[in-house]
């Protein structure tokens, strides 16, 4: 495995995004218990990679990451951004105490995820091919975020989540 073919704006952009995402993560990660934090980092990485390998590789092959069809170091660094993104999704979900507006919350994040594909394309991180358009990812984001939201509710009912909830009695 080569580290990279050329070191240009896509690799620099990934470094900058990783620095920003993981700095914010480390500042916010103490709000959840360690098991919940690790669970959603792993969940985000896994669900992102599974869908990315399904759509972006294999038989379907709708896009390539970075410079080539082959996997390079920066492809895996790009995948590592899925982990804090999922953590932020869960963190804001809990912070805003999303219940009745769950559908709008999911739609908002799906629009954000879909919208981020245009700058990723401009930066050379994602190169769409075979007629694929970023808007086609919207249903994928809807699916993954909905499952993540339901999964978080299941986890929250099992683990104690330390952020305050409006309907809890404060002692």
PDB file of C-alpha atoms in Angstrom:
ATOM      1  CA  UNK A   1       0.000   0.000   0.000  1.00  0.00           C
ATOM      2  CA  UNK A   2       1.399   3.366  -1.033  1.00  0.00           C
ATOM      3  CA  UNK A   3       0.960   6.233   1.386  1.00  0.00           C
ATOM      4  CA  UNK A   4      -0.152   8.614  -1.400  1.00  0.00           C
ATOM      5  CA  UNK A   5       0.575   9.317  -5.044  1.00  0.00           C
ATOM      6  CA  UNK A   6       0.747  13.075  -4.656  1.00  0.00           C
ATOM      7  CA  UNK A   7       0.451  15.279  -1.599  1.00  0.00           C
ATOM      8  CA  UNK A   8      -1.917  18.078  -2.580  1.00  0.00           C
ATOM      9  CA  UNK A   9      -5.128  19.814  -1.531  1.00  0.00           C
ATOM     10  CA  UNK A  10      -7.101  16.648  -0.770  1.00  0.00           C
ATOM     11  CA  UNK A  11      -4.491  15.305   1.667  1.00  0.00           C
ATOM     12  CA  UNK A  12      -4.009  18.723   3.267  1.00  0.00           C
ATOM     13  CA  UNK A  13      -7.791  19.120   3.568  1.00  0.00           C
ATOM     14  CA  UNK A  14      -8.131  15.753   5.260  1.00  0.00           C
ATOM     15  CA  UNK A  15      -5.429  16.708   7.767  1.00  0.00           C
ATOM     16  CA  UNK A  16      -7.187  19.992   8.537  1.00  0.00           C
ATOM     17  CA  UNK A  17     -10.593  18.308   8.887  1.00  0.00           C
ATOM     18  CA  UNK A  18      -9.128  15.618  11.131  1.00  0.00           C
ATOM     19  CA  UNK A  19      -7.433  18.214  13.348  1.00  0.00           C
ATOM     20  CA  UNK A  20     -10.665  20.210  13.679  1.00  0.00           C
ATOM     21  CA  UNK A  21     -12.941  17.192  14.176  1.00  0.00           C
ATOM     22  CA  UNK A  22     -10.761  15.412  16.719  1.00  0.00           C
ATOM     23  CA  UNK A  23      -9.997  18.633  18.628  1.00  0.00           C
ATOM     24  CA  UNK A  24     -13.726  19.279  18.981  1.00  0.00           C
ATOM     25  CA  UNK A  25     -14.286  15.633  19.850  1.00  0.00           C
ATOM     26  CA  UNK A  26     -11.709  15.661  22.654  1.00  0.00           C
ATOM     27  CA  UNK A  27     -13.217  18.840  24.043  1.00  0.00           C
ATOM     28  CA  UNK A  28     -16.744  17.368  24.048  1.00  0.00           C
ATOM     29  CA  UNK A  29     -16.131  13.662  24.619  1.00  0.00           C
ATOM     30  CA  UNK A  30     -16.237  13.869  28.407  1.00  0.00           C
ATOM     31  CA  UNK A  31     -19.994  14.488  28.268  1.00  0.00           C
ATOM     32  CA  UNK A  32     -20.697  10.796  27.698  1.00  0.00           C
ATOM     33  CA  UNK A  33     -19.453   7.759  29.547  1.00  0.00           C
ATOM     34  CA  UNK A  34     -16.439   6.080  27.985  1.00  0.00           C
ATOM     35  CA  UNK A  35     -18.421   3.023  26.776  1.00  0.00           C
ATOM     36  CA  UNK A  36     -21.016   5.213  25.023  1.00  0.00           C
ATOM     37  CA  UNK A  37     -18.311   7.389  23.470  1.00  0.00           C
ATOM     38  CA  UNK A  38     -16.331   4.420  22.190  1.00  0.00           C
ATOM     39  CA  UNK A  39     -19.450   2.664  20.986  1.00  0.00           C
ATOM     40  CA  UNK A  40     -20.496   5.589  18.805  1.00  0.00           C
ATOM     41  CA  UNK A  41     -16.998   6.197  17.488  1.00  0.00           C
ATOM     42  CA  UNK A  42     -16.892   2.569  16.404  1.00  0.00           C
ATOM     43  CA  UNK A  43     -20.477   2.706  15.122  1.00  0.00           C
ATOM     44  CA  UNK A  44     -19.769   5.821  13.034  1.00  0.00           C
ATOM     45  CA  UNK A  45     -16.617   4.416  11.529  1.00  0.00           C
ATOM     46  CA  UNK A  46     -18.223   1.059  10.767  1.00  0.00           C
ATOM     47  CA  UNK A  47     -21.500   2.259   9.265  1.00  0.00           C
ATOM     48  CA  UNK A  48     -19.653   4.862   7.185  1.00  0.00           C
ATOM     49  CA  UNK A  49     -17.131   2.383   5.829  1.00  0.00           C
ATOM     50  CA  UNK A  50     -19.767  -0.262   5.069  1.00  0.00           C
ATOM     51  CA  UNK A  51     -21.857   2.173   3.021  1.00  0.00           C
ATOM     52  CA  UNK A  52     -18.798   3.756   1.448  1.00  0.00           C
ATOM     53  CA  UNK A  53     -17.400   0.385   0.365  1.00  0.00           C
ATOM     54  CA  UNK A  54     -20.838  -0.599  -0.955  1.00  0.00           C
ATOM     55  CA  UNK A  55     -21.427   2.540  -3.009  1.00  0.00           C
ATOM     56  CA  UNK A  56     -17.890   3.722  -3.718  1.00  0.00           C
ATOM     57  CA  UNK A  57     -16.227   0.438  -4.475  1.00  0.00           C
ATOM     58  CA  UNK A  58     -16.822  -3.073  -5.598  1.00  0.00           C
ATOM     59  CA  UNK A  59     -19.224  -3.745  -8.431  1.00  0.00           C
ATOM     60  CA  UNK A  60     -21.130  -0.449  -8.126  1.00  0.00           C
ATOM     61  CA  UNK A  61     -18.025   1.806  -7.932  1.00  0.00           C
ATOM     62  CA  UNK A  62     -19.750   5.218  -8.057  1.00  0.00           C
ATOM     63  CA  UNK A  63     -16.755   7.183  -6.828  1.00  0.00           C
ATOM     64  CA  UNK A  64     -13.121   6.987  -5.922  1.00  0.00           C
ATOM     65  CA  UNK A  65     -11.425   8.552  -2.952  1.00  0.00           C
ATOM     66  CA  UNK A  66      -8.498  10.896  -3.262  1.00  0.00           C
ATOM     67  CA  UNK A  67      -6.227  10.217  -6.199  1.00  0.00           C
ATOM     68  CA  UNK A  68      -6.798   6.620  -7.278  1.00  0.00           C
ATOM     69  CA  UNK A  69      -9.096   3.613  -7.268  1.00  0.00           C
ATOM     70  CA  UNK A  70      -6.691   1.831  -4.888  1.00  0.00           C
ATOM     71  CA  UNK A  71      -6.869   2.420  -1.152  1.00  0.00           C
ATOM     72  CA  UNK A  72      -4.160   4.649   0.278  1.00  0.00           C
ATOM     73  CA  UNK A  73      -3.348   5.912   3.752  1.00  0.00           C
ATOM     74  CA  UNK A  74      -5.426   9.054   3.280  1.00  0.00           C
ATOM     75  CA  UNK A  75      -8.488   7.010   2.329  1.00  0.00           C
ATOM     76  CA  UNK A  76      -8.385   5.443   5.782  1.00  0.00           C
ATOM     77  CA  UNK A  77      -7.778   8.847   7.359  1.00  0.00           C
ATOM     78  CA  UNK A  78     -10.862  10.100   5.499  1.00  0.00           C
ATOM     79  CA  UNK A  79     -12.830   7.138   6.885  1.00  0.00           C
ATOM     80  CA  UNK A  80     -11.672   8.071  10.384  1.00  0.00           C
ATOM     81  CA  UNK A  81     -13.725  11.285  10.017  1.00  0.00           C
ATOM     82  CA  UNK A  82     -16.929   9.206  10.142  1.00  0.00           C
ATOM     83  CA  UNK A  83     -16.287   8.460  13.828  1.00  0.00           C
ATOM     84  CA  UNK A  84     -16.352  12.035  15.192  1.00  0.00           C
ATOM     85  CA  UNK A  85     -19.146  12.992  12.773  1.00  0.00           C
ATOM     86  CA  UNK A  86     -21.359  10.315  14.301  1.00  0.00           C
ATOM     87  CA  UNK A  87     -20.302  11.373  17.781  1.00  0.00           C
ATOM     88  CA  UNK A  88     -21.351  14.986  16.984  1.00  0.00           C
ATOM     89  CA  UNK A  89     -24.669  13.735  15.608  1.00  0.00           C
ATOM     90  CA  UNK A  90     -25.351  11.891  18.882  1.00  0.00           C
ATOM     91  CA  UNK A  91     -23.945  14.709  21.030  1.00  0.00           C
ATOM     92  CA  UNK A  92     -26.188  17.378  19.463  1.00  0.00           C
ATOM     93  CA  UNK A  93     -29.122  14.934  19.499  1.00  0.00           C
ATOM     94  CA  UNK A  94     -28.716  14.570  23.253  1.00  0.00           C
ATOM     95  CA  UNK A  95     -27.870  18.220  23.891  1.00  0.00           C
ATOM     96  CA  UNK A  96     -31.006  19.451  22.084  1.00  0.00           C
ATOM     97  CA  UNK A  97     -33.062  16.612  23.571  1.00  0.00           C
ATOM     98  CA  UNK A  98     -34.500  15.656  20.209  1.00  0.00           C
ATOM     99  CA  UNK A  99     -37.772  13.787  20.456  1.00  0.00           C
ATOM    100  CA  UNK A 100     -40.694  15.286  18.564  1.00  0.00           C
ATOM    101  CA  UNK A 101     -38.475  16.858  15.898  1.00  0.00           C
ATOM    102  CA  UNK A 102     -36.554  13.627  15.181  1.00  0.00           C
ATOM    103  CA  UNK A 103     -37.560  13.586  11.508  1.00  0.00           C
ATOM    104  CA  UNK A 104     -36.423  17.200  10.983  1.00  0.00           C
ATOM    105  CA  UNK A 105     -33.185  16.512  12.829  1.00  0.00           C
ATOM    106  CA  UNK A 106     -32.443  13.557  10.547  1.00  0.00           C
ATOM    107  CA  UNK A 107     -33.354  15.548   7.429  1.00  0.00           C
ATOM    108  CA  UNK A 108     -31.115  18.421   8.536  1.00  0.00           C
ATOM    109  CA  UNK A 109     -28.117  16.159   9.085  1.00  0.00           C
ATOM    110  CA  UNK A 110     -28.817  14.283   5.825  1.00  0.00           C
ATOM    111  CA  UNK A 111     -28.822  17.624   3.978  1.00  0.00           C
ATOM    112  CA  UNK A 112     -25.568  18.567   5.709  1.00  0.00           C
ATOM    113  CA  UNK A 113     -23.951  15.244   4.771  1.00  0.00           C
ATOM    114  CA  UNK A 114     -25.160  15.497   1.197  1.00  0.00           C
ATOM    115  CA  UNK A 115     -24.047  19.114   0.977  1.00  0.00           C
ATOM    116  CA  UNK A 116     -20.571  18.253   2.243  1.00  0.00           C
ATOM    117  CA  UNK A 117     -20.023  16.069  -0.795  1.00  0.00           C
ATOM    118  CA  UNK A 118     -19.733  19.125  -3.056  1.00  0.00           C
ATOM    119  CA  UNK A 119     -16.735  20.637  -1.213  1.00  0.00           C
ATOM    120  CA  UNK A 120     -15.252  17.135  -0.860  1.00  0.00           C
ATOM    121  CA  UNK A 121     -15.551  16.797  -4.626  1.00  0.00           C
ATOM    122  CA  UNK A 122     -14.020  20.238  -5.216  1.00  0.00           C
ATOM    123  CA  UNK A 123     -11.127  19.384  -2.880  1.00  0.00           C
ATOM    124  CA  UNK A 124     -10.475  16.135  -4.769  1.00  0.00           C
ATOM    125  CA  UNK A 125     -11.355  13.902  -1.812  1.00  0.00           C
ATOM    126  CA  UNK A 126     -14.273  12.300  -3.672  1.00  0.00           C
ATOM    127  CA  UNK A 127     -14.329  11.874  -7.449  1.00  0.00           C
ATOM    128  CA  UNK A 128     -17.804  10.837  -8.641  1.00  0.00           C
ATOM    129  CA  UNK A 129     -18.042   8.528 -11.629  1.00  0.00           C
ATOM    130  CA  UNK A 130     -20.480   6.326 -13.532  1.00  0.00           C
ATOM    131  CA  UNK A 131     -23.181   9.035 -13.448  1.00  0.00           C
ATOM    132  CA  UNK A 132     -23.353   9.311  -9.664  1.00  0.00           C
ATOM    133  CA  UNK A 133     -24.425  12.679  -8.244  1.00  0.00           C
ATOM    134  CA  UNK A 134     -24.062  13.828  -4.615  1.00  0.00           C
ATOM    135  CA  UNK A 135     -27.858  14.125  -4.237  1.00  0.00           C
ATOM    136  CA  UNK A 136     -28.078  10.348  -4.675  1.00  0.00           C
ATOM    137  CA  UNK A 137     -26.441  10.034  -1.255  1.00  0.00           C
ATOM    138  CA  UNK A 138     -29.365  11.741   0.484  1.00  0.00           C
ATOM    139  CA  UNK A 139     -31.340   8.471   0.984  1.00  0.00           C
ATOM    140  CA  UNK A 140     -28.157   6.799   2.250  1.00  0.00           C
ATOM    141  CA  UNK A 141     -27.723   9.556   4.834  1.00  0.00           C
ATOM    142  CA  UNK A 142     -31.410   9.335   5.767  1.00  0.00           C
ATOM    143  CA  UNK A 143     -31.043   5.602   6.323  1.00  0.00           C
ATOM    144  CA  UNK A 144     -27.786   5.662   8.281  1.00  0.00           C
ATOM    145  CA  UNK A 145     -28.806   8.618  10.446  1.00  0.00           C
ATOM    146  CA  UNK A 146     -32.226   7.155  11.232  1.00  0.00           C
ATOM    147  CA  UNK A 147     -30.674   3.848  12.247  1.00  0.00           C
ATOM    148  CA  UNK A 148     -28.073   5.736  14.289  1.00  0.00           C
ATOM    149  CA  UNK A 149     -30.773   7.763  16.053  1.00  0.00           C
ATOM    150  CA  UNK A 150     -32.779   4.658  16.926  1.00  0.00           C
ATOM    151  CA  UNK A 151     -29.610   2.870  17.969  1.00  0.00           C
ATOM    152  CA  UNK A 152     -28.662   5.774  20.231  1.00  0.00           C
ATOM    153  CA  UNK A 153     -32.092   5.656  21.890  1.00  0.00           C
ATOM    154  CA  UNK A 154     -31.544   1.959  22.556  1.00  0.00           C
ATOM    155  CA  UNK A 155     -28.064   2.616  23.959  1.00  0.00           C
ATOM    156  CA  UNK A 156     -29.331   5.533  26.046  1.00  0.00           C
ATOM    157  CA  UNK A 157     -31.958   3.306  27.617  1.00  0.00           C
ATOM    158  CA  UNK A 158     -29.209   0.831  28.568  1.00  0.00           C
ATOM    159  CA  UNK A 159     -26.374   3.157  29.646  1.00  0.00           C
ATOM    160  CA  UNK A 160     -26.605   6.218  31.832  1.00  0.00           C
ATOM    161  CA  UNK A 161     -26.025   9.300  29.692  1.00  0.00           C
ATOM    162  CA  UNK A 162     -24.792  12.158  31.900  1.00  0.00           C
ATOM    163  CA  UNK A 163     -26.201  15.124  29.973  1.00  0.00           C
ATOM    164  CA  UNK A 164     -29.202  16.687  31.771  1.00  0.00           C
ATOM    165  CA  UNK A 165     -32.651  15.896  30.433  1.00  0.00           C
ATOM    166  CA  UNK A 166     -35.598  18.282  30.817  1.00  0.00           C
ATOM    167  CA  UNK A 167     -37.959  15.635  32.138  1.00  0.00           C
ATOM    168  CA  UNK A 168     -35.656  14.323  34.861  1.00  0.00           C
ATOM    169  CA  UNK A 169     -35.982  15.278  38.524  1.00  0.00           C
ATOM    170  CA  UNK A 170     -32.869  17.075  39.757  1.00  0.00           C
ATOM    171  CA  UNK A 171     -31.779  16.032  43.228  1.00  0.00           C
TER     172      UNK A 171
END
